Every structure is written in C-alpha cells, then in structure tokens.
CSV table of C-alpha atoms and ligand atoms in Angstrom, one decimal:
chain,number,residue,atom,x,y,z
A,1,MET,CA,125.3,183.4,75.8
A,2,ALA,CA,126.1,179.9,74.4
A,3,PHE,CA,126.8,177.3,77.1
A,4,ASP,CA,128.7,174.1,76.7
A,5,VAL,CA,125.8,172.2,78.1
A,6,ASP,CA,122.2,172.9,79.1
A,7,LEU,CA,122.6,171.0,82.4
A,8,PHE,CA,125.6,170.0,84.5
A,9,VAL,CA,124.8,167.6,87.3
A,10,ILE,CA,127.3,167.2,90.2
A,11,GLY,CA,126.8,163.7,91.7
A,12,GLY,CA,125.9,160.4,90.1
A,13,GLY,CA,123.6,159.1,92.8
A,14,SER,CA,119.9,158.4,92.9
A,15,GLY,CA,118.8,162.1,92.4
A,16,GLY,CA,121.5,163.2,89.9
A,17,VAL,CA,121.2,160.2,87.6
A,18,ARG,CA,117.4,160.5,87.4
A,19,ALA,CA,117.6,164.2,86.7
A,20,ALA,CA,120.3,163.8,84.1
A,21,ARG,CA,118.5,161.0,82.3
A,22,ILE,CA,115.1,162.7,82.1
A,23,ALA,CA,116.6,166.0,81.1
A,24,ALA,CA,118.6,164.4,78.3
A,25,ALA,CA,116.3,161.6,77.1
A,26,GLU,CA,112.9,163.3,77.6
A,27,GLY,CA,113.8,166.9,77.7
A,28,GLY,CA,116.2,166.9,74.8
A,29,ALA,CA,118.8,168.7,76.9
A,30,ARG,CA,122.6,168.5,76.4
A,31,VAL,CA,123.6,167.1,79.8
A,32,ALA,CA,126.9,166.4,81.5
A,33,LEU,CA,127.4,164.7,84.9
A,34,ALA,CA,130.4,164.4,87.2
A,35,GLU,CA,130.8,161.6,89.7
A,36,GLU,CA,134.0,161.5,91.9
A,37,SER,CA,133.4,157.9,93.2
A,38,ARG,CA,131.4,155.1,91.8
A,39,MET,CA,128.3,155.6,89.6
A,40,GLY,CA,125.1,154.9,91.4
A,41,GLY,CA,125.9,156.8,94.6
A,42,THR,CA,125.1,155.9,98.2
A,43,CYS,CA,122.1,153.7,97.5
A,44,VAL,CA,123.7,151.4,95.0
A,45,ILE,CA,127.3,151.3,96.2
A,46,ARG,CA,127.2,151.8,100.0
A,47,GLY,CA,123.5,152.1,101.1
A,48,CYS,CA,120.2,150.4,100.4
A,49,VAL,CA,121.3,147.8,98.0
A,50,PRO,CA,124.3,146.2,99.7
A,51,LYS,CA,122.6,146.6,103.1
A,52,LYS,CA,119.5,144.8,101.9
A,53,LEU,CA,121.6,142.0,100.5
A,54,MET,CA,123.3,141.7,103.9
A,55,VAL,CA,119.9,141.6,105.6
A,56,PHE,CA,119.0,138.7,103.3
A,57,ALA,CA,122.3,137.0,104.2
A,58,SER,CA,121.7,137.4,107.9
A,59,ASP,CA,118.2,135.9,107.7
A,60,PHE,CA,119.3,132.4,106.8
A,61,PRO,CA,120.1,131.0,110.3
A,62,THR,CA,116.6,131.7,111.4
A,63,GLN,CA,115.1,130.4,108.2
A,64,ILE,CA,117.2,127.2,108.5
A,65,ALA,CA,116.0,126.8,112.1
A,66,ASP,CA,112.4,127.3,111.0
A,67,ALA,CA,112.9,124.8,108.2
A,68,ARG,CA,113.9,122.2,110.7
A,69,ALA,CA,110.7,122.8,112.6
A,70,TYR,CA,108.8,122.2,109.3
A,71,GLY,CA,110.4,118.8,108.9
A,72,TRP,CA,113.4,119.6,106.8
A,73,ASP,CA,116.7,117.9,107.7
A,74,VAL,CA,119.0,120.9,107.4
A,75,GLN,CA,121.8,122.3,109.6
A,76,PRO,CA,123.2,125.8,109.6
A,77,GLY,CA,126.8,125.6,108.4
A,78,ALA,CA,129.4,128.3,108.7
A,79,PHE,CA,129.0,131.7,107.0
A,80,ASP,CA,131.7,132.5,104.5
A,81,TRP,CA,132.0,136.3,104.7
A,82,THR,CA,134.6,136.5,102.0
A,83,ARG,CA,132.5,134.5,99.5
A,84,PHE,CA,129.5,136.7,100.3
A,85,ARG,CA,131.6,139.9,100.0
A,86,THR,CA,132.9,138.8,96.6
A,87,ALA,CA,129.5,138.1,95.3
A,88,LEU,CA,128.2,141.4,96.7
A,89,GLU,CA,131.0,143.3,95.0
A,90,ALA,CA,130.2,141.6,91.7
A,91,GLU,CA,126.5,142.6,92.0
A,92,LEU,CA,127.4,146.2,92.8
A,93,SER,CA,129.7,146.3,89.8
A,94,ARG,CA,126.9,144.9,87.6
A,95,LEU,CA,124.5,147.7,88.9
A,96,GLU,CA,127.2,150.3,88.4
A,97,THR,CA,127.6,149.2,84.8
A,98,ALA,CA,123.8,149.3,84.3
A,99,TYR,CA,123.7,152.9,85.6
A,100,ARG,CA,126.5,153.9,83.2
A,101,GLY,CA,124.6,152.2,80.4
A,102,THR,CA,121.5,154.1,81.2
A,103,LEU,CA,123.3,157.5,81.1
A,104,ALA,CA,125.2,156.6,77.9
A,105,GLY,CA,121.9,155.5,76.3
A,106,ALA,CA,120.3,158.9,77.2
A,107,GLY,CA,123.3,160.7,75.7
A,108,VAL,CA,124.7,162.1,79.0
A,109,GLN,CA,128.4,163.0,79.0
A,110,VAL,CA,130.0,161.5,82.1
A,111,HIS,CA,133.1,162.9,83.8
A,112,ASP,CA,134.6,160.5,86.4
A,113,THR,CA,136.0,163.2,88.6
A,114,ARG,CA,135.1,165.7,91.3
A,115,ALA,CA,133.4,168.9,90.2
A,116,THR,CA,133.0,172.2,92.0
A,117,VAL,CA,130.9,175.2,91.2
A,118,GLU,CA,132.9,178.2,89.9
A,119,ASP,CA,130.1,180.7,89.2
A,120,ALA,CA,126.4,180.6,88.5
A,121,HIS,CA,126.9,179.0,85.1
A,122,SER,CA,130.2,177.1,85.2
A,123,VAL,CA,131.8,174.2,87.0
A,124,ARG,CA,135.4,173.3,87.4
A,125,LEU,CA,136.5,169.6,87.1
A,126,ALA,CA,139.4,168.3,89.2
A,127,THR,CA,141.1,167.7,85.9
A,128,GLY,CA,141.2,171.5,85.5
A,129,GLU,CA,138.6,171.6,82.7
A,130,ARG,CA,135.9,174.3,83.0
A,131,ILE,CA,132.4,173.6,81.6
A,132,THR,CA,129.7,176.2,81.3
A,133,ALA,CA,126.1,175.2,81.8
A,134,LYS,CA,122.8,177.0,81.6
A,135,HIS,CA,121.7,175.1,84.7
A,136,ILE,CA,123.7,173.4,87.5
A,137,LEU,CA,122.2,170.6,89.7
A,138,ILE,CA,123.8,169.8,93.0
A,139,ALA,CA,123.1,166.2,93.8
A,140,THR,CA,126.1,165.4,95.9
A,141,GLY,CA,124.3,163.4,98.7
A,142,GLY,CA,125.6,163.0,102.2
A,143,ARG,CA,128.2,161.2,104.2
A,144,PRO,CA,128.4,159.6,107.7
A,145,PHE,CA,128.9,161.9,110.6
A,146,VAL,CA,131.2,160.7,113.4
A,147,PRO,CA,131.4,162.8,116.6
A,148,ASP,CA,134.8,164.0,117.6
A,149,ILE,CA,135.5,161.7,120.6
A,150,PRO,CA,139.0,160.4,121.5
A,151,GLY,CA,139.7,157.3,119.5
A,152,ALA,CA,137.0,158.0,116.8
A,153,ASP,CA,139.5,156.9,114.2
A,154,LEU,CA,139.2,153.3,115.6
A,155,ALA,CA,135.6,153.2,114.5
A,156,VAL,CA,134.2,152.4,111.1
A,157,THR,CA,131.1,153.9,109.4
A,158,SER,CA,128.5,152.3,107.2
A,159,ASN,CA,130.8,153.0,104.2
A,160,GLU,CA,133.3,150.4,105.4
A,161,MET,CA,130.8,147.8,106.5
A,162,PHE,CA,130.6,146.2,103.0
A,163,HIS,CA,134.4,145.8,102.7
A,164,LEU,CA,135.3,144.4,106.2
A,165,PRO,CA,138.3,142.1,105.9
A,166,ALA,CA,136.6,139.7,108.2
A,167,LEU,CA,133.4,139.5,110.3
A,168,PRO,CA,134.1,140.5,114.0
A,169,ARG,CA,133.3,138.3,116.9
A,170,ARG,CA,132.0,141.2,119.0
A,171,ALA,CA,130.6,144.4,117.6
A,172,LEU,CA,129.4,147.6,119.1
A,173,VAL,CA,127.0,149.7,117.0
A,174,VAL,CA,126.7,153.3,118.2
A,175,GLY,CA,123.5,155.1,117.2
A,176,GLY,CA,119.8,154.6,117.4
A,177,GLY,CA,118.6,155.5,113.9
A,178,TYR,CA,117.4,153.1,111.2
A,179,ILE,CA,120.9,152.6,109.8
A,180,ALA,CA,122.4,151.7,113.2
A,181,SER,CA,119.5,149.5,114.1
A,182,GLU,CA,119.6,147.7,110.8
A,183,PHE,CA,123.3,147.0,111.1
A,184,ALA,CA,122.8,145.7,114.6
A,185,GLY,CA,120.3,143.2,113.2
A,186,ILE,CA,122.5,142.2,110.3
A,187,LEU,CA,125.6,141.6,112.5
A,188,HIS,CA,123.5,139.7,115.0
A,189,GLY,CA,122.0,137.6,112.2
A,190,LEU,CA,125.4,136.8,110.9
A,191,GLY,CA,126.4,135.4,114.3
A,192,VAL,CA,128.3,138.4,115.7
A,193,HIS,CA,127.8,139.2,119.4
A,194,THR,CA,126.1,142.6,119.0
A,195,THR,CA,125.7,145.5,121.4
A,196,GLN,CA,124.0,148.8,120.5
A,197,TYR,CA,124.5,152.0,122.4
A,198,TYR,CA,122.1,154.9,121.9
A,199,ARG,CA,122.2,158.1,123.9
A,200,GLY,CA,118.4,158.6,123.7
A,201,ALA,CA,115.6,156.8,125.6
A,202,GLN,CA,114.5,154.5,122.7
A,203,ILE,CA,115.9,153.6,119.3
A,204,LEU,CA,114.2,154.7,116.0
A,205,ARG,CA,113.4,158.2,117.1
A,206,GLY,CA,110.7,159.8,114.9
A,207,PHE,CA,108.8,156.6,114.3
A,208,ASP,CA,105.6,155.6,116.1
A,209,ASP,CA,106.4,154.9,119.8
A,210,GLU,CA,104.5,151.7,120.0
A,211,ALA,CA,106.2,150.4,116.8
A,212,ARG,CA,109.7,151.5,118.2
A,213,GLY,CA,109.1,149.6,121.4
A,214,HIS,CA,107.9,146.5,119.5
A,215,VAL,CA,111.0,146.5,117.4
A,216,SER,CA,113.4,147.2,120.3
A,217,ASN,CA,111.8,144.5,122.5
A,218,ALA,CA,112.1,141.9,119.7
A,219,MET,CA,115.7,142.8,118.9
A,220,GLN,CA,116.6,142.4,122.6
A,221,ALA,CA,114.7,139.2,122.9
A,222,ALA,CA,116.6,137.9,119.9
A,223,GLY,CA,119.9,138.6,121.8
A,224,ILE,CA,121.0,142.1,120.8
A,225,ALA,CA,122.2,144.0,123.8
A,226,ILE,CA,120.6,147.4,123.4
A,227,HIS,CA,121.7,150.0,125.9
A,228,CYS,CA,119.7,153.2,125.7
A,229,GLY,CA,120.8,156.3,127.5
A,230,THR,CA,124.3,155.3,126.8
A,231,ASP,CA,127.0,156.9,124.7
A,232,VAL,CA,130.7,156.4,124.1
A,233,LEU,CA,133.1,158.7,125.9
A,234,ARG,CA,136.2,157.3,124.2
A,235,LEU,CA,137.6,154.4,122.3
A,236,GLU,CA,141.0,152.9,123.1
A,237,ARG,CA,143.0,150.3,121.2
A,238,THR,CA,143.7,147.2,123.4
A,239,PRO,CA,145.8,144.1,122.7
A,240,GLY,CA,142.5,142.2,122.1
A,241,GLY,CA,140.4,144.8,120.3
A,242,ILE,CA,138.8,148.1,121.0
A,243,ARG,CA,137.7,149.3,124.4
A,244,ALA,CA,134.6,151.5,124.6
A,245,VAL,CA,134.5,153.6,127.7
A,246,ALA,CA,130.8,154.6,128.1
A,247,THR,CA,128.8,157.2,129.9
A,248,ASP,CA,127.2,154.5,132.0
A,249,GLY,CA,130.6,153.8,133.6
A,250,THR,CA,131.2,150.6,131.8
A,251,GLU,CA,134.2,149.6,129.8
A,252,ARG,CA,133.6,146.8,127.2
A,253,GLU,CA,135.8,145.4,124.6
A,254,PHE,CA,134.8,144.8,121.0
A,255,ASP,CA,136.5,143.8,117.7
A,256,LEU,CA,134.5,146.3,115.7
A,257,VAL,CA,132.9,149.6,116.5
A,258,LEU,CA,130.4,151.0,114.0
A,259,TYR,CA,129.4,154.6,114.3
A,260,ALA,CA,126.0,155.2,112.7
A,261,THR,CA,125.3,158.5,114.4
A,262,GLY,CA,123.7,160.5,111.5
A,263,ARG,CA,124.7,161.9,108.2
A,264,ARG,CA,125.7,165.3,106.9
A,265,PRO,CA,125.1,166.8,103.5
A,266,ASN,CA,128.1,166.9,101.1
A,267,SER,CA,128.1,170.6,100.5
A,268,ALA,CA,131.5,171.7,101.8
A,269,GLY,CA,134.1,172.9,99.4
A,270,LEU,CA,131.7,173.0,96.4
A,271,GLY,CA,132.1,176.8,96.2
A,272,LEU,CA,128.4,177.4,96.9
A,273,GLU,CA,128.5,179.9,99.8
A,274,ALA,CA,130.7,182.3,97.8
A,275,LEU,CA,128.0,182.4,95.1
A,276,GLY,CA,125.2,183.2,97.5
A,277,VAL,CA,123.7,179.7,97.8
A,278,GLU,CA,122.3,179.5,101.3
A,279,LEU,CA,123.5,176.6,103.5
A,280,GLY,CA,121.6,175.4,106.6
A,281,ARG,CA,122.9,174.5,110.1
A,282,HIS,CA,124.1,171.1,109.0
A,283,GLY,CA,125.4,172.3,105.7
A,284,GLU,CA,122.2,171.4,103.8
A,285,VAL,CA,121.6,173.4,100.6
A,286,VAL,CA,118.5,175.5,101.2
A,287,VAL,CA,116.0,175.2,98.3
A,288,ASP,CA,112.4,176.2,97.6
A,289,ASP,CA,109.5,173.8,96.6
A,290,TRP,CA,111.0,173.6,93.1
A,291,SER,CA,114.5,172.6,94.5
A,292,GLN,CA,115.8,175.9,93.4
A,293,THR,CA,118.5,177.6,95.4
A,294,ALA,CA,118.9,181.4,96.0
A,295,VAL,CA,120.9,181.4,92.8
A,296,PRO,CA,118.3,180.8,90.0
A,297,SER,CA,120.5,178.7,87.7
A,298,ILE,CA,121.5,176.4,90.6
A,299,HIS,CA,119.1,173.7,91.9
A,300,ALA,CA,119.8,170.9,94.4
A,301,VAL,CA,118.1,167.6,95.1
A,302,GLY,CA,118.5,164.6,97.3
A,303,ASP,CA,120.3,164.2,100.6
A,304,VAL,CA,122.4,167.3,100.1
A,305,THR,CA,119.2,169.3,100.8
A,306,ASN,CA,118.4,167.2,103.9
A,307,ARG,CA,114.7,167.1,103.4
A,308,VAL,CA,113.6,163.4,103.5
A,309,ASN,CA,116.8,161.4,103.0
A,310,LEU,CA,115.6,158.4,101.1
A,311,THR,CA,116.4,157.1,97.6
A,312,PRO,CA,112.9,157.3,96.1
A,313,VAL,CA,112.6,160.9,97.4
A,314,ALA,CA,115.9,161.9,95.8
A,315,ILE,CA,114.7,160.2,92.6
A,316,ARG,CA,111.4,162.0,92.6
A,317,GLU,CA,113.0,165.4,93.4
A,318,GLY,CA,115.4,164.9,90.5
A,319,HIS,CA,112.6,163.9,88.2
A,320,ALA,CA,110.4,166.9,89.2
A,321,PHE,CA,113.4,169.2,88.6
A,322,ALA,CA,113.9,167.8,85.1
A,323,ASP,CA,110.2,167.9,84.3
A,324,THR,CA,110.0,171.5,85.5
A,325,VAL,CA,113.1,172.9,83.8
A,326,PHE,CA,113.5,170.8,80.7
A,327,ARG,CA,110.1,169.3,79.8
A,328,GLY,CA,107.9,172.3,80.4
A,329,VAL,CA,105.9,170.4,83.0
A,330,PRO,CA,106.1,172.4,86.3
A,331,THR,CA,106.2,169.7,89.0
A,332,LYS,CA,106.6,170.1,92.8
A,333,PHE,CA,107.4,167.0,94.7
A,334,ASP,CA,105.1,166.5,97.7
A,335,HIS,CA,107.1,165.4,100.8
A,336,GLY,CA,104.0,164.4,102.7
A,337,LEU,CA,103.0,160.7,103.2
A,338,ILE,CA,106.2,159.0,102.2
A,339,ALA,CA,106.1,155.4,103.1
A,340,SER,CA,109.4,153.8,104.3
A,341,ALA,CA,110.7,150.6,105.8
A,342,VAL,CA,113.3,149.8,108.4
A,343,PHE,CA,114.9,146.5,107.7
A,344,THR,CA,115.5,145.5,111.2
A,345,ARG,CA,114.4,142.0,112.4
A,346,PRO,CA,111.5,142.4,112.8
A,347,GLU,CA,111.0,144.8,110.0
A,348,LEU,CA,109.1,148.0,110.4
A,349,GLY,CA,106.9,149.6,107.7
A,350,THR,CA,105.4,153.0,108.2
A,351,VAL,CA,103.4,155.6,106.4
A,352,GLY,CA,101.8,158.8,107.6
A,353,LEU,CA,101.6,160.1,111.2
A,354,SER,CA,102.7,158.3,114.3
A,355,GLU,CA,100.1,158.1,117.1
A,356,GLU,CA,101.9,160.8,119.0
A,357,ALA,CA,102.1,163.2,116.0
A,358,ALA,CA,98.4,162.6,115.1
A,359,ARG,CA,97.2,163.1,118.6
A,360,ALA,CA,98.9,166.5,118.7
A,361,LEU,CA,96.7,167.6,115.8
A,362,GLY,CA,93.3,166.5,117.2
A,363,PRO,CA,91.2,163.6,118.4
A,364,ILE,CA,92.1,160.2,117.0
A,365,GLU,CA,91.2,156.5,117.3
A,366,VAL,CA,93.9,153.9,117.4
A,367,TYR,CA,93.4,150.4,116.1
A,368,ALA,CA,96.1,148.0,116.9
A,369,ALA,CA,96.6,144.2,117.0
A,370,THR,CA,99.5,142.2,118.0
A,371,PHE,CA,99.7,138.5,117.4
A,372,ARG,CA,102.0,135.6,116.7
A,373,PRO,CA,101.9,134.9,112.9
A,374,MET,CA,101.1,131.4,111.8
A,375,GLN,CA,104.4,130.7,109.9
A,376,THR,CA,106.7,131.4,112.8
A,377,LEU,CA,104.3,130.2,115.5
A,378,PHE,CA,104.4,126.8,113.9
A,379,ALA,CA,108.2,126.9,114.0
A,380,GLY,CA,108.0,127.5,117.8
A,381,ARG,CA,109.0,131.1,117.7
A,382,GLN,CA,107.4,133.7,120.0
A,383,ASP,CA,107.8,136.6,117.5
A,384,ARG,CA,104.8,139.0,117.5
A,385,VAL,CA,103.5,141.1,114.6
A,386,LEU,CA,102.1,144.6,115.2
A,387,MET,CA,99.4,146.1,112.9
A,388,LYS,CA,98.4,149.6,113.7
A,389,LEU,CA,96.1,152.2,112.1
A,390,VAL,CA,95.8,155.8,113.4
A,391,VAL,CA,92.5,157.3,112.4
A,392,ASP,CA,91.3,160.9,112.6
A,393,ALA,CA,88.1,160.7,114.8
A,394,ALA,CA,86.3,163.5,112.9
A,395,SER,CA,87.0,162.8,109.2
A,396,ARG,CA,87.6,159.0,109.7
A,397,LYS,CA,90.6,159.2,107.5
A,398,VAL,CA,93.5,156.8,108.2
A,399,LEU,CA,96.3,159.2,109.1
A,400,GLY,CA,99.0,156.6,109.7
A,401,CYS,CA,99.8,152.9,109.4
A,402,HIS,CA,102.6,151.1,111.2
A,403,ILE,CA,103.4,147.5,110.7
A,404,VAL,CA,106.1,145.5,112.5
A,405,GLY,CA,106.7,142.0,111.3
A,406,PRO,CA,107.9,139.9,108.3
A,407,GLY,CA,107.3,141.6,105.0
A,408,ALA,CA,106.3,144.9,106.7
A,409,GLY,CA,108.1,146.9,104.0
A,410,GLU,CA,106.2,145.1,101.2
A,411,MET,CA,102.9,145.6,103.0
A,412,ILE,CA,103.3,149.2,103.7
A,413,GLN,CA,104.0,150.0,100.1
A,414,LEU,CA,100.5,148.9,99.3
A,415,ALA,CA,98.8,150.4,102.3
A,416,ALA,CA,100.4,153.7,101.3
A,417,ILE,CA,98.2,153.8,98.1
A,418,PRO,CA,94.7,154.1,99.8
A,419,ILE,CA,96.1,156.2,102.6
A,420,GLY,CA,97.5,158.6,100.1
A,421,MET,CA,94.1,158.7,98.4
A,422,GLY,CA,92.5,159.7,101.7
A,423,ALA,CA,90.9,156.3,102.5
A,424,THR,CA,88.8,156.2,105.7
A,425,LYS,CA,88.7,153.5,108.3
A,426,GLU,CA,85.4,152.4,106.8
A,427,ASP,CA,87.1,152.0,103.4
A,428,PHE,CA,89.5,149.6,105.0
A,429,ASP,CA,86.7,147.8,106.8
A,430,ARG,CA,84.8,147.3,103.5
A,431,THR,CA,87.8,145.5,102.0
A,432,VAL,CA,87.4,141.8,102.2
A,433,ALA,CA,90.3,140.0,103.9
A,434,VAL,CA,92.8,137.9,102.1
A,435,HIS,CA,93.0,134.8,104.2
A,436,PRO,CA,95.2,133.4,105.8
A,437,THR,CA,97.6,136.3,105.7
A,438,MET,CA,99.1,138.7,108.3
A,439,ALA,CA,97.9,141.8,106.4
A,440,GLU,CA,94.2,140.8,106.7
A,441,GLU,CA,94.4,142.2,110.2
A,442,LEU,CA,94.5,145.7,108.6
A,443,VAL,CA,90.9,145.2,107.4
A,444,THR,CA,89.5,143.3,110.3
A,445,MET,CA,90.3,145.5,113.4
A,446,ARG,CA,86.8,146.5,114.6
A,447,LYS,CA,87.3,148.3,117.9
A,448,PRO,CA,89.7,151.1,118.7
A,449,VAL,CA,92.2,150.2,121.5
A,450,ARG,CA,92.6,153.9,122.4
A,451,THR,CA,90.8,157.1,121.6
A,452,GLY,CA,91.4,160.7,122.4
B,501,LIG,C1,123.7,152.4,105.0
B,501,LIG,C2,122.6,153.1,104.3
B,501,LIG,C3,121.4,152.5,104.0
B,501,LIG,C4,120.4,153.1,103.4
B,501,LIG,N1,119.2,152.5,103.2
B,501,LIG,C5,118.2,153.1,102.5
B,501,LIG,C6,117.0,152.3,102.2
B,501,LIG,O1,116.8,151.2,102.6
B,501,LIG,N2,116.0,153.0,101.6
B,501,LIG,C7,116.1,154.3,101.1
B,501,LIG,O2,115.2,154.8,100.5
B,501,LIG,N3,117.3,155.0,101.4
B,501,LIG,C8,118.3,154.4,102.1
B,501,LIG,N4,119.4,155.1,102.3
B,501,LIG,C9,119.5,156.5,101.9
B,501,LIG,C10,119.8,156.7,100.4
B,501,LIG,O3,121.0,155.9,100.1
B,501,LIG,C11,120.0,158.1,100.1
B,501,LIG,O4,118.9,158.8,100.5
B,501,LIG,C12,120.2,158.3,98.6
B,501,LIG,O5,121.3,157.6,98.1
B,501,LIG,C13,120.3,159.8,98.3
B,501,LIG,O6,120.6,160.0,96.9
B,501,LIG,P1,121.4,161.3,96.4
B,501,LIG,O7,121.3,161.3,94.9
B,501,LIG,O8,120.9,162.5,97.1
B,501,LIG,O9,122.9,161.1,96.9
B,501,LIG,P2,123.9,160.0,96.8
B,501,LIG,O10,123.3,158.7,96.4
B,501,LIG,O11,124.7,160.0,98.0
B,501,LIG,O12,124.8,160.4,95.5
B,501,LIG,C14,125.7,161.5,95.6
B,501,LIG,C15,126.9,161.2,94.7
B,501,LIG,O13,127.6,162.4,94.5
B,501,LIG,C16,129.0,162.2,94.5
B,501,LIG,N5,129.7,163.4,94.8
B,501,LIG,C17,129.7,164.1,95.9
B,501,LIG,N6,130.4,165.3,95.8
B,501,LIG,C18,130.8,165.3,94.5
B,501,LIG,C19,131.6,166.2,93.7
B,501,LIG,N7,132.0,167.4,94.3
B,501,LIG,N8,131.9,165.9,92.4
B,501,LIG,C20,131.5,164.8,91.9
B,501,LIG,N9,130.7,163.8,92.6
B,501,LIG,C21,130.4,164.1,93.8
B,501,LIG,C22,129.1,161.1,95.5
B,501,LIG,O14,130.3,160.3,95.2
B,501,LIG,C23,127.9,160.3,95.3
B,501,LIG,O15,128.1,159.2,94.4
B,501,LIG,C24,120.5,154.5,102.9
B,501,LIG,C25,121.7,155.1,103.2
B,501,LIG,C26,122.7,154.5,103.8
B,501,LIG,C27,124.0,155.2,104.1
C-alpha cells in the first residue's frame, strides 16, 4: 500500500522534533509533523527554557548584594517584570523560529494544527485532512494536573507563569516536586513573599533524603515559608486576593496561587484506545523498550509515555526510534543513570541512586562533605554546599552522586560520565583536585561518614 508519508509525528516538542528530523534528514524518510500550539513544545515554550531564564533573573538581587561585599558600589533597583517578560517572549519566538527552520531544512512537512489517530496508518487533522502514514509517532507530551478542589479555577499552573500580567506581592506555590520548588525559588528571588505547601513530609520526593533536607533548609533560611504536611482544602476569592483554606486549619491570603502538583500525559482524545493502544493508570501510552505500542505501526516517545519526564530523555527516545525504524540501526534507550538538576536556590544536581535506594540493594559507604564555599563565605553568606558520593561497599563503584550548591547542575553533568562508565571510589580518589574549586571535594573525601 502506498502511504502519503513514511512517518507522521504528532507533537512538535523535544521528542517529536528530534524523531522527525533524524528520520527525514538521516533516514531519508518522507515525514510530516502536526503541532497544535507553538513549535518547540513544553521545554522551549513553557518549561525548561523560560524557567531557567527566570531563575537567572531571580539570582540578581543576591549577586548584587554579594558584589557589594566584594567592594562594588551597586544597589539593587526595582525589577521590571514587563520588560523581562517582553524580552523572554522575544527569545522564545527566536527559538521557535529556529525549530521551524530545523524542520524545514530537514524537509519535514509541518501542519500547524491538532492531529488525532484514525487508524493504525492514518491521522486526521483538525482541518479535516486525512494523511496516511507507514508509521505514526505519538509525541504529545504532558500537561499540568490540578486536583479538583473548590476554587481550583482561581489558581494558575506553570503554563501561565511566563505570561503573568504583573508579579504578585504574595504567592502560594502548592506542590513539592521540582517544578513547584523551582518556582518557589524564582518568586522569592524576584522579591515575592513566597509560601509553599506540600502535603508530604519533605519536598523533592524521590531525590536523596540528605540532599532534599539540605535544599529545603536553605530555602527556608532564605525566607521561603515551606509548610510540609499541608494541603489546600479550597480557594476563595476575597476583595484583596485569594484565600487558601488549608488542611492545617490556617486561612491565608495570597495574590497568586500556583498549582504545581504533577503532570499528566496528553493521550486523551487522540483515538488511541479504540485502536488497541494500551494506556496506563494516568493515561500514559504503554510502550516496550523500543517505544513501540501494542499497535506495531504506532510508537510513542517523551512525556506521553511517562517514563522519565525530562527533555534530554524525550530527545534520546525520539532519536532511538528514528535510528531503529528509519536508519536500520536498532537502538534501545537506556533509562538508567540519567543525571538531572533542580534549579532551586541552592541548586541540586543528582545522578544515580540515592543513599536510601542504594542501601536497599546492599552494603554501601557514604562519603559526604558540607562546607561554606569561598565565594559566598567572603560575601558574608552562610550558605553551605553538600557533596555526596554513595559507594557500593563490595564493588567500590560509585552508585550515586548528589551535589547541592551553586553550579550543581553543571558539575553533575561531568560527574555522570565516570559514574556511567562504572568508576570506583578509588578512580575518583586518583583524580587530582582542581584547586580552589567546590568540585575538588568530590575527589578528596577520604573517610566514609556512614557505612552499612
Ligand atoms: C515548568 C517546567 C519546567 C521543566 N524544566 C525542565 C528542565 O529543567 N529540564 C528538563 O530536562 N526537563 C524539564 N521539563 C520537562 C520537559 O519540558 C519535558 O520532559 C519535555 O518537554 C518533554 O518533551 P515531549 O516531546 O515529550 O513533549 P512536549 O515538549 O510537551 O511536546 C508535545 C507537543 O505536542 C503538542 N500536541 C499535543 N497534542 C497534540 C495533538 N493532538 N496534535 C498536535 N500537537 C499536539 C503540544 O502542543 C506540544 O507542543 C520541564 C517541564 C515543565 C512544565
């Protein structure tokens, strides 16, 4: 049977764009892609990129205060949110244009509309057009999940954070994951009185406990009011703002309530279940190691599969799919040992097993150091850095590395290379320190702080 295209990709985010480009430019495939919103997807338009730029913006008051301690005669002025937002929008438009250019350069046919799956080999565009394809890739990502509480419509999600008409004076962030915690840090850094509610016992669930405690303590010391074991019962509009009635019996008023309480895969209404594509409990598209669904001509990559929801993972899954199906290079993406960063202040960089997860597998040694780094100590700040290695007692392999402090995201990227190669603690010890740096601590910790 002759198909209109070899591959139809639904979703122009990190995973879909990579798969489309590789299949077309390197696999020689005829590729079409539908995007219902802006090209680039969550990461570029409403995720990693605008968020990190907001983190940068929020760092300046501290940097200016530090500059004064270093002898510079500078004063923090007022933050012009509208000016920043305009510049941010211009940057996102530039990136969107670059993404479109990449796809056009690869010969991918772009449809700026919603697409749904009609049968195993055809998609229907919202314009009414039907396109047949030998392969279909679902790369529709995810969206914020807001629990159904009274007044939920008064809250915003991360999607709206980049378009706020004005910065609030008082903000409540609900949630304890990395997105919630990062936004709490951003708002605080921009001068907003920030409160964070999380129903669990400690923010950043799933990360190393010691690292979580370190980040949480530092955020609170900086002035963010973190209330764990606390959830919102209802939100009410008041003359002065939004009242949050909480499970701890308190009623506090805010100007902005941000819900960052998880995300759900965008799989509803795509027509997948009717075709026999299996969906999981949260609507995630169930795939095998090759990102293939129960329908052989339909694959899925990225957040819609809810495996590890990070941009580089979506990109690698999309690339592996294109290599396998269109380049004759069967490639499985390995989801183990994925390094990541949380851009709170202080920042957290992590790779491999937490101390808790490693201990559950067998005897370990834990090497950890906390200290006040030279740069901020000089400026009179009490901030402490945490450097931590989790080592398998038998094989001596470094199973996990957790860093809290300035530049942790940059450092963990490099630490992930030897750890991925199976480096032992002795390999780390043999490495000569780069002095004076914070990272030298990673190769100079001689005695375990805990064993067992
Ligand atoms: C606030 C925030 C911060 C983040 N920060 C980081 C970070 O620092 N580092 C990191 O690695 N990850 C981060 N992420 C996660 C990262 O953005 C995602 O993992 C990544 O974007 C997933 O890529 P994807 O291709 O699966 O989906 P997406 O990027 O979400 O792309 C899916 C695209 O599909 C489109 N679409 C959906 N349905 C249809 C349809 N039926 N027809 C046509 N188009 C459709 C959507 O409009 C969207 O553009 C962050 C996410 C958020 C929300």
